[in-house]
Amino acid sequence: SAVISQKPSRDICQRGTSLTIQCQVDSQVTMMFWYRQQPGQSLTLIATANQGSEATYESGFVIDKFPISRPNLTFSTLTVSNMSPEDSSIYLCSVMAGPANTEAFFGQGTRLTVV
Amino acid sequence: QQPVQSPQAVILREGEDAVINCSSSKALYSVHWYRQKHGEAPVFLMILLKGGEQKGHEKISASFNEKKQQSSLYLTASQLSYSGTYFCGTGNAGGTSYGKLTFGQGTILTVHP
């Protein structure tokens, strides 16, 4: 299994500002994934963070809005830039672990409210 | 393409059974099932791989029909602790897509005493 610490757990931010979310894993992993979950909705993959290379973004998400860092094999950050109320969501980081690395483990999430 | 889950919601009494379905419009390599309680992170239940067998975990089991591109989650003799939102996530074989999951819209399961 994997234990993921994510912080902050929640924040209320002013529109136009940026927030950086941190994700720490208790073991080394090749890929880390960032998801967004809007209230009452499903999880949508934002990007995949690989150590030593640029993050790979899914359709609809761009690096300027969601820059990601991956300085080592246990840590990643996601920044939500120039925030607007539409960015209010839960942001979760995830890693694959378990037998054959087939189980996705999630951090507790960051509940972001933009006012 | 997001997999489609049905039903959207189900209400049970303790001890009753439920089935949640997950269908995809494209060929599946793996199907992952998660349960999320309000305010918490999704928790892994099980994974079914292409060519794999039906799996079980206590009173929760699942099947994977590759031909029909669908999976079903079976909850038997439901308990109050089963309440939550169930998500299926579909995965790709490997390469740069490995680990990326596309989640269905979720099924809200409520178990009453």
PDB file of C-alpha atoms in Angstrom, chain B residues 14-109:
ATOM      1  CA  GLU B  14     -29.453  -3.733   5.683  1.00  0.00           C
ATOM      2  CA  GLY B  15     -29.095  -7.262   4.393  1.00  0.00           C
ATOM      3  CA  GLU B  16     -30.311  -6.519   0.868  1.00  0.00           C
ATOM      4  CA  ASP B  17     -28.240  -7.002  -2.260  1.00  0.00           C
ATOM      5  CA  ALA B  18     -27.260  -4.544  -4.969  1.00  0.00           C
ATOM      6  CA  VAL B  19     -25.586  -4.569  -8.367  1.00  0.00           C
ATOM      7  CA  ILE B  20     -23.757  -1.620  -9.885  1.00  0.00           C
ATOM      8  CA  ASN B  21     -22.863  -1.702 -13.555  1.00  0.00           C
ATOM      9  CA  CYS B  22     -20.102   0.034 -15.468  1.00  0.00           C
ATOM     10  CA  SER B  23     -20.067   0.145 -19.271  1.00  0.00           C
ATOM     11  CA  SER B  24     -17.504   1.518 -21.653  1.00  0.00           C
ATOM     12  CA  SER B  25     -17.703   2.428 -25.321  1.00  0.00           C
ATOM     13  CA  LYS B  26     -14.130   1.306 -25.887  1.00  0.00           C
ATOM     14  CA  ALA B  27     -12.187  -1.859 -25.232  1.00  0.00           C
ATOM     15  CA  LEU B  28     -11.182  -2.250 -21.621  1.00  0.00           C
ATOM     16  CA  TYR B  29      -7.906  -3.454 -20.210  1.00  0.00           C
ATOM     17  CA  SER B  30      -8.756  -3.073 -16.561  1.00  0.00           C
ATOM     18  CA  VAL B  31     -11.638  -2.010 -14.383  1.00  0.00           C
ATOM     19  CA  HIS B  32     -11.065  -0.617 -10.905  1.00  0.00           C
ATOM     20  CA  TRP B  33     -13.757  -0.186  -8.281  1.00  0.00           C
ATOM     21  CA  TYR B  34     -13.639   2.407  -5.509  1.00  0.00           C
ATOM     22  CA  ARG B  35     -15.885   3.518  -2.700  1.00  0.00           C
ATOM     23  CA  GLN B  36     -15.854   7.092  -1.474  1.00  0.00           C
ATOM     24  CA  LYS B  37     -17.531   8.247   1.683  1.00  0.00           C
ATOM     25  CA  HIS B  38     -18.514  11.859   2.070  1.00  0.00           C
ATOM     26  CA  GLY B  39     -15.517  14.080   2.735  1.00  0.00           C
ATOM     27  CA  GLU B  40     -13.039  11.239   2.336  1.00  0.00           C
ATOM     28  CA  ALA B  41     -10.713   9.989  -0.370  1.00  0.00           C
ATOM     29  CA  PRO B  42     -11.768   7.124  -2.628  1.00  0.00           C
ATOM     30  CA  VAL B  43     -10.792   3.717  -1.274  1.00  0.00           C
ATOM     31  CA  PHE B  44      -9.729   0.863  -3.515  1.00  0.00           C
ATOM     32  CA  LEU B  45     -12.052  -2.162  -3.535  1.00  0.00           C
ATOM     33  CA  MET B  46     -10.754  -4.339  -6.327  1.00  0.00           C
ATOM     34  CA  ILE B  47      -9.334  -4.488  -9.802  1.00  0.00           C
ATOM     35  CA  LEU B  48     -10.307  -6.748 -12.652  1.00  0.00           C
ATOM     36  CA  LEU B  49      -7.869  -7.248 -15.468  1.00  0.00           C
ATOM     37  CA  LYS B  50      -8.515  -8.280 -19.020  1.00  0.00           C
ATOM     38  CA  GLY B  51      -8.422 -12.029 -19.097  1.00  0.00           C
ATOM     39  CA  GLY B  52      -8.771 -12.207 -15.325  1.00  0.00           C
ATOM     40  CA  GLU B  53     -11.334 -13.962 -13.237  1.00  0.00           C
ATOM     41  CA  GLN B  54     -14.215 -12.684 -11.233  1.00  0.00           C
ATOM     42  CA  LYS B  55     -12.978 -11.413  -7.913  1.00  0.00           C
ATOM     43  CA  GLY B  56     -14.441 -11.265  -4.461  1.00  0.00           C
ATOM     44  CA  HIS B  57     -13.725  -9.405  -1.275  1.00  0.00           C
ATOM     45  CA  GLU B  58     -15.822 -10.520   1.677  1.00  0.00           C
ATOM     46  CA  LYS B  59     -19.378  -9.822   0.547  1.00  0.00           C
ATOM     47  CA  ILE B  60     -18.359  -7.656  -2.373  1.00  0.00           C
ATOM     48  CA  SER B  61     -17.478  -9.221  -5.690  1.00  0.00           C
ATOM     49  CA  ALA B  62     -17.170  -8.099  -9.277  1.00  0.00           C
ATOM     50  CA  SER B  63     -17.176  -9.456 -12.783  1.00  0.00           C
ATOM     51  CA  PHE B  64     -15.624  -8.238 -16.003  1.00  0.00           C
ATOM     52  CA  ASN B  65     -17.120  -9.029 -19.395  1.00  0.00           C
ATOM     53  CA  GLU B  66     -14.510  -8.047 -21.945  1.00  0.00           C
ATOM     54  CA  LYS B  67     -16.751  -8.778 -24.893  1.00  0.00           C
ATOM     55  CA  LYS B  68     -19.509  -6.511 -23.652  1.00  0.00           C
ATOM     56  CA  GLN B  69     -16.981  -3.993 -22.339  1.00  0.00           C
ATOM     57  CA  GLN B  70     -18.628  -3.852 -18.984  1.00  0.00           C
ATOM     58  CA  SER B  71     -18.118  -4.711 -15.361  1.00  0.00           C
ATOM     59  CA  SER B  72     -20.530  -5.277 -12.524  1.00  0.00           C
ATOM     60  CA  LEU B  73     -20.019  -4.869  -8.782  1.00  0.00           C
ATOM     61  CA  TYR B  74     -22.091  -7.125  -6.537  1.00  0.00           C
ATOM     62  CA  LEU B  75     -22.791  -6.212  -2.933  1.00  0.00           C
ATOM     63  CA  THR B  76     -24.491  -8.946  -0.957  1.00  0.00           C
ATOM     64  CA  ALA B  77     -26.099  -8.754   2.478  1.00  0.00           C
ATOM     65  CA  SER B  78     -25.353  -5.035   2.591  1.00  0.00           C
ATOM     66  CA  GLN B  79     -24.176  -3.387   5.782  1.00  0.00           C
ATOM     67  CA  LEU B  80     -24.510   0.204   6.917  1.00  0.00           C
ATOM     68  CA  SER B  81     -20.802   0.660   6.248  1.00  0.00           C
ATOM     69  CA  TYR B  82     -21.391   0.024   2.555  1.00  0.00           C
ATOM     70  CA  SER B  83     -23.022   3.429   2.161  1.00  0.00           C
ATOM     71  CA  GLY B  84     -21.087   5.794  -0.069  1.00  0.00           C
ATOM     72  CA  THR B  85     -20.472   6.622  -3.691  1.00  0.00           C
ATOM     73  CA  TYR B  86     -19.077   3.839  -5.837  1.00  0.00           C
ATOM     74  CA  PHE B  87     -16.904   4.656  -8.803  1.00  0.00           C
ATOM     75  CA  CYS B  88     -15.605   2.440 -11.526  1.00  0.00           C
ATOM     76  CA  GLY B  89     -12.382   3.488 -13.176  1.00  0.00           C
ATOM     77  CA  THR B  90     -11.151   2.128 -16.470  1.00  0.00           C
ATOM     78  CA  GLY B  91      -7.477   1.748 -17.182  1.00  0.00           C
ATOM     79  CA  ASN B  92      -5.172   1.311 -20.120  1.00  0.00           C
ATOM     80  CA  ALA B  93      -2.666  -1.417 -20.828  1.00  0.00           C
ATOM     81  CA  GLY B  94       0.560   0.392 -20.286  1.00  0.00           C
ATOM     82  CA  GLY B  95       3.159   2.695 -21.672  1.00  0.00           C
ATOM     83  CA  THR B  96       2.532   6.342 -21.071  1.00  0.00           C
ATOM     84  CA  SER B  97      -1.115   5.623 -20.265  1.00  0.00           C
ATOM     85  CA  TYR B  98      -0.419   3.203 -17.430  1.00  0.00           C
ATOM     86  CA  GLY B  99      -2.008   4.259 -14.180  1.00  0.00           C
ATOM     87  CA  LYS B 100      -4.319   6.803 -15.743  1.00  0.00           C
ATOM     88  CA  LEU B 101      -7.879   6.068 -14.770  1.00  0.00           C
ATOM     89  CA  THR B 102     -11.074   7.355 -16.333  1.00  0.00           C
ATOM     90  CA  PHE B 103     -13.856   7.299 -13.778  1.00  0.00           C
ATOM     91  CA  GLY B 104     -17.562   6.807 -14.219  1.00  0.00           C
ATOM     92  CA  GLN B 105     -19.978   9.352 -12.821  1.00  0.00           C
ATOM     93  CA  GLY B 106     -20.543   7.370  -9.650  1.00  0.00           C
ATOM     94  CA  THR B 107     -23.392   5.461  -8.010  1.00  0.00           C
ATOM     95  CA  ILE B 108     -24.682   6.678  -4.662  1.00  0.00           C
ATOM     96  CA  LEU B 109     -25.484   3.744  -2.406  1.00  0.00           C
TER      97      LEU B 109
END
